[in-house]
Short mmCIF file of C-alpha atoms in Angstrom, two decimals:
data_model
loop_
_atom_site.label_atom_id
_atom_site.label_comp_id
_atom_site.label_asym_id
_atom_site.label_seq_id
_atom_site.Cartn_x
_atom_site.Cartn_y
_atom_site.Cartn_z
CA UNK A 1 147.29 -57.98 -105.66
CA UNK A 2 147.31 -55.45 -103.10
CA UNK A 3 150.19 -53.25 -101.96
CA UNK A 4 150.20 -51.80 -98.23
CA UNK A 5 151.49 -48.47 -98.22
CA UNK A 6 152.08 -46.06 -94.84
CA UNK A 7 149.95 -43.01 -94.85
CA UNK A 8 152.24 -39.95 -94.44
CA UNK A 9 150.06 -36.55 -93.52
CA UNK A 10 150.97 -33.30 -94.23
CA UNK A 11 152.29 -30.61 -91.87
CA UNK A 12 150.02 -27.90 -93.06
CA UNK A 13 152.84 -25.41 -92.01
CA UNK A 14 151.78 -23.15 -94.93
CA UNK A 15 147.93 -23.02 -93.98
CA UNK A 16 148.98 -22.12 -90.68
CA UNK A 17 151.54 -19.25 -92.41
CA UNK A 18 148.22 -18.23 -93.78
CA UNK A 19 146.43 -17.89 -91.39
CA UNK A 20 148.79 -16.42 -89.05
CA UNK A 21 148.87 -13.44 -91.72
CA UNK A 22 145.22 -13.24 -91.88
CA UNK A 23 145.17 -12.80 -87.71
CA UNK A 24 147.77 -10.11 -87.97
CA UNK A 25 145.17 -8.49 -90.48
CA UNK A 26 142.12 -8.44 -88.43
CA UNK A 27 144.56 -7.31 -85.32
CA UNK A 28 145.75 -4.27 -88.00
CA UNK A 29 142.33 -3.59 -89.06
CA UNK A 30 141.34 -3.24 -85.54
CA UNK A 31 143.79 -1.18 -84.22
CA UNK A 32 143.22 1.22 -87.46
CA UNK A 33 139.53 1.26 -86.24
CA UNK A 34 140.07 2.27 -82.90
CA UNK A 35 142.83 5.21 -83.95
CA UNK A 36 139.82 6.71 -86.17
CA UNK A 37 136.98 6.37 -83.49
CA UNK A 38 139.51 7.61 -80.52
CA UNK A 39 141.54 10.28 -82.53
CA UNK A 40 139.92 10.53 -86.03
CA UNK A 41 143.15 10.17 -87.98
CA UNK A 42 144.96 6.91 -88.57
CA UNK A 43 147.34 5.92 -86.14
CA UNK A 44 151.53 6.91 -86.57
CA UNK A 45 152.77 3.34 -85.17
CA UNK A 46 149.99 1.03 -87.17
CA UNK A 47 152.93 0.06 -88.95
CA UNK A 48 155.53 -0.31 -86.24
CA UNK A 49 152.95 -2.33 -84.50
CA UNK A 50 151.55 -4.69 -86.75
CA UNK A 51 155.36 -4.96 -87.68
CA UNK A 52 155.83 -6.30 -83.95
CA UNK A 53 153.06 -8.75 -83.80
CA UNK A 54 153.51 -9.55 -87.35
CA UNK A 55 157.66 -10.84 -86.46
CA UNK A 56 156.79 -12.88 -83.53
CA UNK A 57 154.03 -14.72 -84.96
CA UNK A 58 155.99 -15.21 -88.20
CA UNK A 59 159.30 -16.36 -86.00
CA UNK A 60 157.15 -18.50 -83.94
CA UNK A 61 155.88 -19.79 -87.06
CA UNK A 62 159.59 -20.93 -88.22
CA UNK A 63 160.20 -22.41 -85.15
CA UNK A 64 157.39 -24.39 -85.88
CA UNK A 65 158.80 -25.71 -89.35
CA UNK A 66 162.11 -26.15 -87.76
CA UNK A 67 161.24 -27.91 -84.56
CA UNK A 68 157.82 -28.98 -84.52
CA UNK A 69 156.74 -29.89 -88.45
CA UNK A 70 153.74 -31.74 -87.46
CA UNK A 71 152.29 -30.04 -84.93
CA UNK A 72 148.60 -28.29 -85.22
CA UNK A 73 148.35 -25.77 -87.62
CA UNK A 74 145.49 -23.81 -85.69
CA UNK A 75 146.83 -23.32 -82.13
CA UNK A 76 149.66 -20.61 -83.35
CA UNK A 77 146.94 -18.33 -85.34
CA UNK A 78 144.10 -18.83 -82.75
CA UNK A 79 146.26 -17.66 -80.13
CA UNK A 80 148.26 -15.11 -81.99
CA UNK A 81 144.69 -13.44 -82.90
CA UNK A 82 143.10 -13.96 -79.22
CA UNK A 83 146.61 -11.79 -78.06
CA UNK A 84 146.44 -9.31 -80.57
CA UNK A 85 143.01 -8.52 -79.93
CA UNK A 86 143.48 -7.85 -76.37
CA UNK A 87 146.90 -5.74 -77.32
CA UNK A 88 143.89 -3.49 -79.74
CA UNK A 89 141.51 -3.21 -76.42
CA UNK A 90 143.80 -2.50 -74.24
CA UNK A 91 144.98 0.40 -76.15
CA UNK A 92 142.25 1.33 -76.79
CA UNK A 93 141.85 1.93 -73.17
CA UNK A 94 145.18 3.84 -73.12
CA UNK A 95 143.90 6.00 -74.91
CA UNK A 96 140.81 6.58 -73.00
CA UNK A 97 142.86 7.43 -69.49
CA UNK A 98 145.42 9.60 -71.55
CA UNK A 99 148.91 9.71 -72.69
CA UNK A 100 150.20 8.70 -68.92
CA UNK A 101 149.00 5.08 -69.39
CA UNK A 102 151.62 2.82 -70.84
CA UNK A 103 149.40 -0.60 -70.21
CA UNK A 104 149.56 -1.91 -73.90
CA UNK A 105 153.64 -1.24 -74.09
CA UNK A 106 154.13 -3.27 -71.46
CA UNK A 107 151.37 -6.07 -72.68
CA UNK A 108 153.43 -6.13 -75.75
CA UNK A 109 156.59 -6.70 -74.21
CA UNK A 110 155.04 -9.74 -71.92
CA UNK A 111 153.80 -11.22 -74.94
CA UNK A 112 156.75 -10.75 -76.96
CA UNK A 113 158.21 -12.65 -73.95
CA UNK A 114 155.70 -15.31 -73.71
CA UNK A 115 156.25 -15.91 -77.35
CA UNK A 116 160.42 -15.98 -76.86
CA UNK A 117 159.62 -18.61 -73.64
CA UNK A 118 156.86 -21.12 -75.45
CA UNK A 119 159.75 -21.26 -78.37
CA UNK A 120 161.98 -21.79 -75.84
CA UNK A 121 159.56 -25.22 -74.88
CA UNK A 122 159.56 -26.05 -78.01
CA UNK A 123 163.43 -26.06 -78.84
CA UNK A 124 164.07 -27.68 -75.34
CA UNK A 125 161.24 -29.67 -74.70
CA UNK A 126 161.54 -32.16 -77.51
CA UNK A 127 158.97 -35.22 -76.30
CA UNK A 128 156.63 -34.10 -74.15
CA UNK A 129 156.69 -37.57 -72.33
CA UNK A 130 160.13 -36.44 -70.76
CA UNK A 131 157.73 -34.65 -68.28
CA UNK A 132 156.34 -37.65 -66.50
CA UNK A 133 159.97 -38.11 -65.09
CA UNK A 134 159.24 -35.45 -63.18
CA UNK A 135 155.93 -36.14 -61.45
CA UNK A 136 156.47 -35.93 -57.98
CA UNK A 137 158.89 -32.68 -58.35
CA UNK A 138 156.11 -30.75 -60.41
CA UNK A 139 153.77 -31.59 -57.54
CA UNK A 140 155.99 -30.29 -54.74
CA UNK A 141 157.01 -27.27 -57.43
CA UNK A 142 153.41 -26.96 -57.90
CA UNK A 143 152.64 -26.18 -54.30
CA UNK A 144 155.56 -24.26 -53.25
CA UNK A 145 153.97 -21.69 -56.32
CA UNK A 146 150.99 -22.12 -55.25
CA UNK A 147 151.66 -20.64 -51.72
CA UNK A 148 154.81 -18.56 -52.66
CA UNK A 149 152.26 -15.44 -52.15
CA UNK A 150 151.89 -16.11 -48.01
CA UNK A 151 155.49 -15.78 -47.70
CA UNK A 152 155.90 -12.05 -45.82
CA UNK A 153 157.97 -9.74 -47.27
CA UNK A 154 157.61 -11.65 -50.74
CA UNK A 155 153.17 -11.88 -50.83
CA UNK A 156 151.23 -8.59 -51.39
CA UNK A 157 147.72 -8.23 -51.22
CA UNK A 158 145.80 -6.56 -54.22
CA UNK A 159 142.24 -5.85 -53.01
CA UNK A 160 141.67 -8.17 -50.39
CA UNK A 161 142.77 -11.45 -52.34
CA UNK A 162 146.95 -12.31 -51.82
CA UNK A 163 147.92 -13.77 -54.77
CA UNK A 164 150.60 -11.55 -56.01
CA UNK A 165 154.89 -11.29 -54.95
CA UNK A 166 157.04 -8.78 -55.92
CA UNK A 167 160.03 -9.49 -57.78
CA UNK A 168 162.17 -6.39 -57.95
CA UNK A 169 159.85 -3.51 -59.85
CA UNK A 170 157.88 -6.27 -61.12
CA UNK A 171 155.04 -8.07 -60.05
CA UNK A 172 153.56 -12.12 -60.65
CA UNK A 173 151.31 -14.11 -59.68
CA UNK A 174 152.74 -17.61 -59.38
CA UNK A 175 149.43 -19.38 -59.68
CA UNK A 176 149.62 -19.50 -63.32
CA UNK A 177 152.54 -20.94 -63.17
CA UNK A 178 151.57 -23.78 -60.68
CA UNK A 179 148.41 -24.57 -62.62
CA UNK A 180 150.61 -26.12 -65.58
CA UNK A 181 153.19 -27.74 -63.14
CA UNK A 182 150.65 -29.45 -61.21
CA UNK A 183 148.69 -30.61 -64.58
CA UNK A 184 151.72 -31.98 -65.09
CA UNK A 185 151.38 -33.86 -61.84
CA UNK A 186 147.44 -34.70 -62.49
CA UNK A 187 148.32 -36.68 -65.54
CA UNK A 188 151.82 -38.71 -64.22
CA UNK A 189 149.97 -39.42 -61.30
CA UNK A 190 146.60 -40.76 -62.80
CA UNK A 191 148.43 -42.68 -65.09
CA UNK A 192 150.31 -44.76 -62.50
CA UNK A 193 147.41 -45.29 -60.54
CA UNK A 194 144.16 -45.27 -62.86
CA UNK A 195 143.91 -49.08 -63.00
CA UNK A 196 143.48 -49.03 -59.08
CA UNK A 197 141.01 -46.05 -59.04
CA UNK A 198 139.13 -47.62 -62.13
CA UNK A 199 138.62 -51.30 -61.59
CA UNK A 200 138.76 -51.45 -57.43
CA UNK A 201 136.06 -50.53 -55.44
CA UNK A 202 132.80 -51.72 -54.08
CA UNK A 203 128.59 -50.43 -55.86
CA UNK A 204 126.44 -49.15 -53.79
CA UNK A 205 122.92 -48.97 -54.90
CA UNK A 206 124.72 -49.71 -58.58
CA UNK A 207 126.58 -46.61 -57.30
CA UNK A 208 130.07 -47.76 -57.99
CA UNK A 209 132.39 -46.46 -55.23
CA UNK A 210 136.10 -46.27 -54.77
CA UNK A 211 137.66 -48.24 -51.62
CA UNK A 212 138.51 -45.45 -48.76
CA UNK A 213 142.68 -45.39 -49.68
CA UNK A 214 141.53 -44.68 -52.78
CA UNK A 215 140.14 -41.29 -51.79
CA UNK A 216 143.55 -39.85 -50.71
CA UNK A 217 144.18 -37.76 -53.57
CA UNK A 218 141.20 -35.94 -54.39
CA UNK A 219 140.88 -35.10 -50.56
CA UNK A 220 144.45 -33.63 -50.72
CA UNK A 221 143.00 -31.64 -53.85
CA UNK A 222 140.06 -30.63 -52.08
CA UNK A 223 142.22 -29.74 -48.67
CA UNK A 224 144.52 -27.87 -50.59
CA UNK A 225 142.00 -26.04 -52.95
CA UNK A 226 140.36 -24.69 -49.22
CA UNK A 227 143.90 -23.59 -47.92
CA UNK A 228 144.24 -21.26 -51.25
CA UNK A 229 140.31 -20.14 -50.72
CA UNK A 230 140.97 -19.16 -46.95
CA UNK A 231 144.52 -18.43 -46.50
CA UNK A 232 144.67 -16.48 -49.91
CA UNK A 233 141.11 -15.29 -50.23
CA UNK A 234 141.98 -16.07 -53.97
CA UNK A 235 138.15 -17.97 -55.23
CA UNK A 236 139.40 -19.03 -58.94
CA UNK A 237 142.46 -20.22 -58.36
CA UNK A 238 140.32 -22.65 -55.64
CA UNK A 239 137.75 -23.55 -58.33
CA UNK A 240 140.06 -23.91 -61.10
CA UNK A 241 142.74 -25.91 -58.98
CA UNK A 242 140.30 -28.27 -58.04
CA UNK A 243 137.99 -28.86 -61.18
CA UNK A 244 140.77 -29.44 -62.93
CA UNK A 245 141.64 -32.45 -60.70
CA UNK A 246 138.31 -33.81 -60.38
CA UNK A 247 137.82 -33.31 -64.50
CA UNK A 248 141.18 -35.31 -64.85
CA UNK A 249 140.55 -38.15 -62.77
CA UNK A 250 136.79 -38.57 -64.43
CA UNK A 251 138.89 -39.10 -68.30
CA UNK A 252 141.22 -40.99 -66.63
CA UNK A 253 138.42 -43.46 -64.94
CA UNK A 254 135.58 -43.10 -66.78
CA UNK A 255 133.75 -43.28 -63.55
CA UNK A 256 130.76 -40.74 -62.72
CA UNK A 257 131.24 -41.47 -58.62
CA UNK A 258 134.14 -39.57 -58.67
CA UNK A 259 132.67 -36.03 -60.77
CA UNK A 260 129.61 -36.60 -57.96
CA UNK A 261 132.76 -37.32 -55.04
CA UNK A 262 133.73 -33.56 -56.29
CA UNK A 263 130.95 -32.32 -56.38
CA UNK A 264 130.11 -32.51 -52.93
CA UNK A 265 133.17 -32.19 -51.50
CA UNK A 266 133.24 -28.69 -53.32
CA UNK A 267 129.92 -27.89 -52.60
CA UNK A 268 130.22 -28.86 -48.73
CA UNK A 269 133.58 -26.67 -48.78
CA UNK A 270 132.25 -23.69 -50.50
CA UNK A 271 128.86 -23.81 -48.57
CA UNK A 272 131.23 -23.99 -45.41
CA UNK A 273 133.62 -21.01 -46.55
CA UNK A 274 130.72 -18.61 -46.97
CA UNK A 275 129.50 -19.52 -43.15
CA UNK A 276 133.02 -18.34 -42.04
CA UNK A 277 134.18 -16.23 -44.35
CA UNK A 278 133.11 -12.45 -45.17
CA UNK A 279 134.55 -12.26 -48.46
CA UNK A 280 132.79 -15.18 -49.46
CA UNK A 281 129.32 -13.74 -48.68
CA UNK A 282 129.99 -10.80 -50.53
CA UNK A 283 130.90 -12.54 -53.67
CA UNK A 284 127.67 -14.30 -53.22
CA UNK A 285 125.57 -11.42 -52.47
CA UNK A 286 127.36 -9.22 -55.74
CA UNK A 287 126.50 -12.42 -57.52
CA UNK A 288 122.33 -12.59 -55.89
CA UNK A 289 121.35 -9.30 -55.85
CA UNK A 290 123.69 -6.77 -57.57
CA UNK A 291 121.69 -3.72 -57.70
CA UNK A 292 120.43 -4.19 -54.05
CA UNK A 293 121.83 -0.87 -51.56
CA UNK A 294 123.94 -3.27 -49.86
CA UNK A 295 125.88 -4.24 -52.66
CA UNK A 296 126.08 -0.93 -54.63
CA UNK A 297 127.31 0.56 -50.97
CA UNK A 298 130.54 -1.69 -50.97
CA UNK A 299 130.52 -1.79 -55.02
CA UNK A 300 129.30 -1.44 -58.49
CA UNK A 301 131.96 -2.85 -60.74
CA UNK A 302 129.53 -6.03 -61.85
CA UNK A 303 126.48 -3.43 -62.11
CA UNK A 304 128.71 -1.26 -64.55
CA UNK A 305 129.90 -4.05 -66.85
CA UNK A 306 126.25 -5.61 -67.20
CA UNK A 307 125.26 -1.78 -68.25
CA UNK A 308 128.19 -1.68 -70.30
CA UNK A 309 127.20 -4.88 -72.35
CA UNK A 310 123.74 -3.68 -72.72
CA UNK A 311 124.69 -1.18 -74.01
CA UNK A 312 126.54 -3.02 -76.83
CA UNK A 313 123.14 -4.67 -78.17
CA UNK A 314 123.89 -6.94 -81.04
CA UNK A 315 126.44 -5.51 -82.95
CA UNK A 316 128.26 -3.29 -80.41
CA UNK A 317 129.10 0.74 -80.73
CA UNK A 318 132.04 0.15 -82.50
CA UNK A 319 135.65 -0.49 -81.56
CA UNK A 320 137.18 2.87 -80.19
CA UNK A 321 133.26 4.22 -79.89
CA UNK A 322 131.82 2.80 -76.58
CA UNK A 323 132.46 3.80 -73.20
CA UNK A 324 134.25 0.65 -71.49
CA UNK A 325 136.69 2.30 -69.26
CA UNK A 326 134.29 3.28 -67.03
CA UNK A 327 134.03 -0.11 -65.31
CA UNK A 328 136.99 -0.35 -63.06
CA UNK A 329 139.55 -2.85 -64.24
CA UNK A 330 138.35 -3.20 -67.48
CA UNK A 331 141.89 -4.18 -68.88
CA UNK A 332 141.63 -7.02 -67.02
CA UNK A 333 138.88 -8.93 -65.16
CA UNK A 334 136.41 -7.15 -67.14
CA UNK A 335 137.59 -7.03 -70.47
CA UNK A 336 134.99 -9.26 -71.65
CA UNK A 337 132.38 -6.97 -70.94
CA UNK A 338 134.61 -4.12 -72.67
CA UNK A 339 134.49 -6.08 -75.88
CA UNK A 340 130.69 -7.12 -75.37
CA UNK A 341 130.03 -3.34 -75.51
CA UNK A 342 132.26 -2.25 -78.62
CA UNK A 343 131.70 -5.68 -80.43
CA UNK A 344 128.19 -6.20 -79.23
CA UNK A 345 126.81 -9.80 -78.57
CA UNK A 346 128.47 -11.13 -82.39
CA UNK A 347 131.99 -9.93 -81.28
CA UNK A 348 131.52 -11.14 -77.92
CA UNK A 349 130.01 -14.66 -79.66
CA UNK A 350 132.76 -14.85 -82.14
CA UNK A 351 135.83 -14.72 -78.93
CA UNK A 352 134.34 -17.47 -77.69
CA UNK A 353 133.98 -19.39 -80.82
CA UNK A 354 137.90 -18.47 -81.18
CA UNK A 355 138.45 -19.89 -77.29
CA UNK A 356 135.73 -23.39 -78.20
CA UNK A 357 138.04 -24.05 -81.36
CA UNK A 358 141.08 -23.74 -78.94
CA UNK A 359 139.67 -26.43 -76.78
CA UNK A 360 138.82 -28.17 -79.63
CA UNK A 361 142.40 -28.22 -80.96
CA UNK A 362 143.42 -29.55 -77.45
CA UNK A 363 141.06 -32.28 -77.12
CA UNK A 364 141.64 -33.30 -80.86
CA UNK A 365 145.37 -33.56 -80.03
CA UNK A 366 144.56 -35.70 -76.79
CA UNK A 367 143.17 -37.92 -79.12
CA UNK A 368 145.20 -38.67 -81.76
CA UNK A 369 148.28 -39.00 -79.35
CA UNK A 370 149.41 -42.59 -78.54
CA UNK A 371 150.54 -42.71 -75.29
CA UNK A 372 147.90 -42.33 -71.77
CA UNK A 373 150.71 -39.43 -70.02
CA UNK A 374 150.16 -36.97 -73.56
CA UNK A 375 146.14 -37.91 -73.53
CA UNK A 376 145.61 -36.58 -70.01
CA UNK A 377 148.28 -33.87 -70.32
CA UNK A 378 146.73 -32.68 -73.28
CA UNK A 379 142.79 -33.03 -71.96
CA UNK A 380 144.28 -31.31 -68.76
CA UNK A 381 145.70 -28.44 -70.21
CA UNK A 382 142.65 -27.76 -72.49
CA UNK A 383 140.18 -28.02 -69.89
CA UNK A 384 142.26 -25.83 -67.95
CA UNK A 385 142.13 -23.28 -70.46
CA UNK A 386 137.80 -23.48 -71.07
CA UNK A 387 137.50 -23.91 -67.32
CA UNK A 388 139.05 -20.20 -66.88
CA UNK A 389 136.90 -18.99 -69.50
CA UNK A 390 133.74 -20.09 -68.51
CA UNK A 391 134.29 -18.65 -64.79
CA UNK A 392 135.77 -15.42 -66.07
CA UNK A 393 132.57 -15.39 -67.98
CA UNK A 394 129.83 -16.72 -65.97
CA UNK A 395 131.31 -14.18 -63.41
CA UNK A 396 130.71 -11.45 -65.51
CA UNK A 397 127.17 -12.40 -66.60
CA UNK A 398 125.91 -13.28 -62.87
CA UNK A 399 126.10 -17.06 -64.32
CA UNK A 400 128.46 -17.99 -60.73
CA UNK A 401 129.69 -15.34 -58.36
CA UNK A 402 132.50 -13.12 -59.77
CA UNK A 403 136.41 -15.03 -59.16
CA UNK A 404 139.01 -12.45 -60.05
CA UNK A 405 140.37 -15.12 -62.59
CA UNK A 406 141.78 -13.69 -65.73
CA UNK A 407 140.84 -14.08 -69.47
CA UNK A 408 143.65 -16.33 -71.47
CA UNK A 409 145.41 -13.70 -73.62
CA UNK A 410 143.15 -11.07 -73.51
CA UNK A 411 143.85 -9.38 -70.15
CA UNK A 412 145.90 -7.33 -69.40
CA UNK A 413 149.08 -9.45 -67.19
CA UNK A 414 152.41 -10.35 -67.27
CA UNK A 415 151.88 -13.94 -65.78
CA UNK A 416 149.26 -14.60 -67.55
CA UNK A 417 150.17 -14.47 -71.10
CA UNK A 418 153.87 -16.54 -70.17
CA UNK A 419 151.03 -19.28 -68.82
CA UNK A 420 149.06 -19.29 -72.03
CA UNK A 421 151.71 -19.60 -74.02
CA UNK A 422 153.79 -22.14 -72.40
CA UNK A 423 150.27 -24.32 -72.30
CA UNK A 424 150.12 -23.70 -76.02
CA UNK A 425 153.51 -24.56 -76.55
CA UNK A 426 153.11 -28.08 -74.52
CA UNK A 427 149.70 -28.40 -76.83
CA UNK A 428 152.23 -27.98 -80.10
CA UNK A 429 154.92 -30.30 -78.80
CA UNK A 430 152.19 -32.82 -78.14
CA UNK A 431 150.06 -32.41 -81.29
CA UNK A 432 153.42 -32.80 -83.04
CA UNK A 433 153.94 -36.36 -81.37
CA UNK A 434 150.33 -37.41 -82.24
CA UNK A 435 150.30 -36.20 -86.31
CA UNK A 436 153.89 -37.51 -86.46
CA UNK A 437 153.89 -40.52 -89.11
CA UNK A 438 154.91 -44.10 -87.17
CA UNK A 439 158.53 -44.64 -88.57
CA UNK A 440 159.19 -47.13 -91.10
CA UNK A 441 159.60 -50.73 -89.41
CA UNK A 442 163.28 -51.97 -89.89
CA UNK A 443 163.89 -54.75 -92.44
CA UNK A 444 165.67 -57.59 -90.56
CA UNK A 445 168.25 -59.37 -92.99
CA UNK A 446 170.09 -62.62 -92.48
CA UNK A 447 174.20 -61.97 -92.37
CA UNK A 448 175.81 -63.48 -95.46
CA UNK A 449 177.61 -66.05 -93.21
CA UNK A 450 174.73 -67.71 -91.74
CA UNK A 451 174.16 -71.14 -92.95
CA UNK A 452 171.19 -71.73 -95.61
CA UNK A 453 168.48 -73.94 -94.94
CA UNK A 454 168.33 -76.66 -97.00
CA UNK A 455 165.14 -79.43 -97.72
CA UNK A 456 166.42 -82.84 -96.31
CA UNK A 457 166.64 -85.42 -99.23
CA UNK A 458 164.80 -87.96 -98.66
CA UNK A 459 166.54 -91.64 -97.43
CA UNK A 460 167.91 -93.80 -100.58
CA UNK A 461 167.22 -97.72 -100.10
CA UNK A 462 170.17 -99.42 -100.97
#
């Protein structure tokens, strides 16, 4: 005889307080390497600073117990490692531009504050599906973000692309911000209206189609994703914003038409935006022929970083030993080529093993959840996350024309990290839902009063 028992998994909260420790190690042992290439002595605050890191990942890590038992035990320390290795390069290039430069002070502080904010998700946020209540609000919050920058007086323009307001002595760029409210949008959206963009629609040549009122939303996508090209100049933001629509509605479908439906839509768009626009054609022509006089005349930022990563060879020169800060913003939408040249092609390799594994967490958790909203929230946000990768990237390596976009926890940027971490948080609060054991069905028992069945007796023949 068999007994049926309900399988109950573990939270792995003390692998993850493991492996958080073991990040803040290779963050420690890094920084120490840099202090004795840069300075030859080991550095004063190595203690004060691991001490920082080392709190918030550790009082993340007990919000986790306390608020999230279940959720992944690899998003905290993958993260946590990813920001503390940009903290170590970016001091590192402190150092290099002398004792005026404050830039890894105040990257602390914004990730100490994009920590406090994704626990902040977590306490508050306590079933992710309480977000698709709010479809239609992210949307219109979404695009009021999205174009907060053309506002005058609140917009500024940093090198030709106006993607930036100033609030006070600070600066943001609200695009991060609108790329997780309108993935919440994506997914509420496509799960009303998947059946209809699925099943209706007519083949053509076996081709299968979608009816023309279908098509509304992914031309409002693809509309929108050309205002932010033109009226912001702002390339990633247009590419991200819009692959991550078309990448959404393909998991939510299953239908091909609609990735080739993208495709051409963003092909036609982009071919027609470097007709019109100048910026456009010199993106492409940085991206074609780098080294050419023309391009070296106007700039030779993506010449210095290629230079710079050849010069890392395999292995790299060494943390602290190379010469990165002499490609211009190399805190930020270079600092992939900075670590290519101090880490070499392994170190380089090894990031993006850290950002695959990431992903991977993501998509596993968008698979073992149990409801279609979490699924494409989840696939959303992780996509989002190796989308921005791959074009920070490919830019950098002449795969696709440079962007602007920045590296998820790495670069240098206020907005950025509180992003990161608030998609990380969602990622936790949904991974939690999926590893969460079912609860225990209720036992239904008859009240004491109710009248017991009895067998009739069968008729007596007198």
């Amino acid at each position: 005889m068999s007994t049926v028992t309900q399988f109950v998994p573990r939270t792995r909260r003390n692998v993850e307080l493991l492996l958080v420790l073991l990040a803040c190690a290779i963050v420690m042992v890094a920084y120490l390497a840099v202090g004795l290439a840069v300075n030859g002595q080991v550095p004063l605050d190595l203690i004060t600073q691991g001490a920082w890191l080392l709190g918030l990942t550790v009082a993340f890590h007990v919000v986790l117990r306390w608020r999230a038992a279940y959720a992944d035990p690899l998003l905290l320390p993958i993260a946590a490692l990813l920001n503390g290795l940009g903290l170590v390069m970016i001091h590192r290039l402190d150092l290099a531009k002398g004792t005026e430069s404050a830039m890894a002070s105040r990257q602390l502080m914004w990730s100490a504050l994009g920590m406090v904010v994704a626990c902040l998700v977590l306490v508050l946020l306590r079933d992710h599906r309480q977000l698709r209540r709010y479809t239609y609000t992210t949307m219109a919050a979404g695009l009021v973000f999205l174009l907060l920058p053309l506002v005058p007086f609140l917009g500024r323009s940093v090198y030709g692309a106006r993607i930036w307001i100033n609030i006070g002595p600070f600066s943001f760029q609200p695009g991060e911000i609108a790329k997780i409210l309108l993935t919440i949008f994506f997914a509420g959206y496509l799960v009303q209206t998947r059946d209809a963009l699925a099943l209706v629609g007519r083949s053509v040549l076996g081709f299968p189609l979608p009816r023309g009122r279908d098509l509304g939303p992914i031309l409002i996508a693809w509309i929108a994703s050309l205002l932010v090209l033109v009226l912001e100049r702002d390339l990633g933001s247009s590419l991200l914003f819009f692959g991550l629509f078309v990448a959404m509605l393909y998991v939510a479908t299953e239908r091909i038409s609609w990735i080739a439906i993208g495709m051409l839509l963003f092909g036609g768009g982009a071919y027609l935006a470097y007709l019109l626009f100048d910026h456009v054609q010199q993106r492409v022509m940085f991206w074609l022929n780098p080294w050419s006089e023309t391009a070296l005349a106007q700039s030779d930022q993506l010449v210095r970083g290629l230079m710079g990563m050849g010069a890392g060879g395999i292995l790299g020169t060494g943390l602290g030993s190379g010469h990165p800060y002499l490609t211009y913003f190399a805190e930020s939408d270079f600092i992939i080529p900075s670590f290519a040249e101090e880490l070499g092609l392994a170190g380089l390799f090894a990031i993006l093993l850290l950002y695959a594994l990431l992903v991977e967490r993501g998509l596993r958790t968008a698979l073992g959840t149990r409801d279609g909203f979490g699924k494409l929230l989840a696939t959303g946000l992780s996509f989002s996350i190796a989308l921005q990768v791959f074009v920070v990237v490919g830019g950098v390596t002449r795969v696709i024309p440079l962007t602007g976009l920045t590296t998820p926890f790495l670069s240098q940027g206020g907005s950025s990290l509180l992003a990161n971490w608030t998609i990380v948080a969602i990622l936790l609060r949904i991974s939690d839902h999926a590893r969460r054991p079912m609860p225990a069905p209720v036992k239904v028992t008859m009240p004491d009063s109710a009248p017991t069945p009895t067998t009739p007796r069968p008729a007596v023949k007198p």
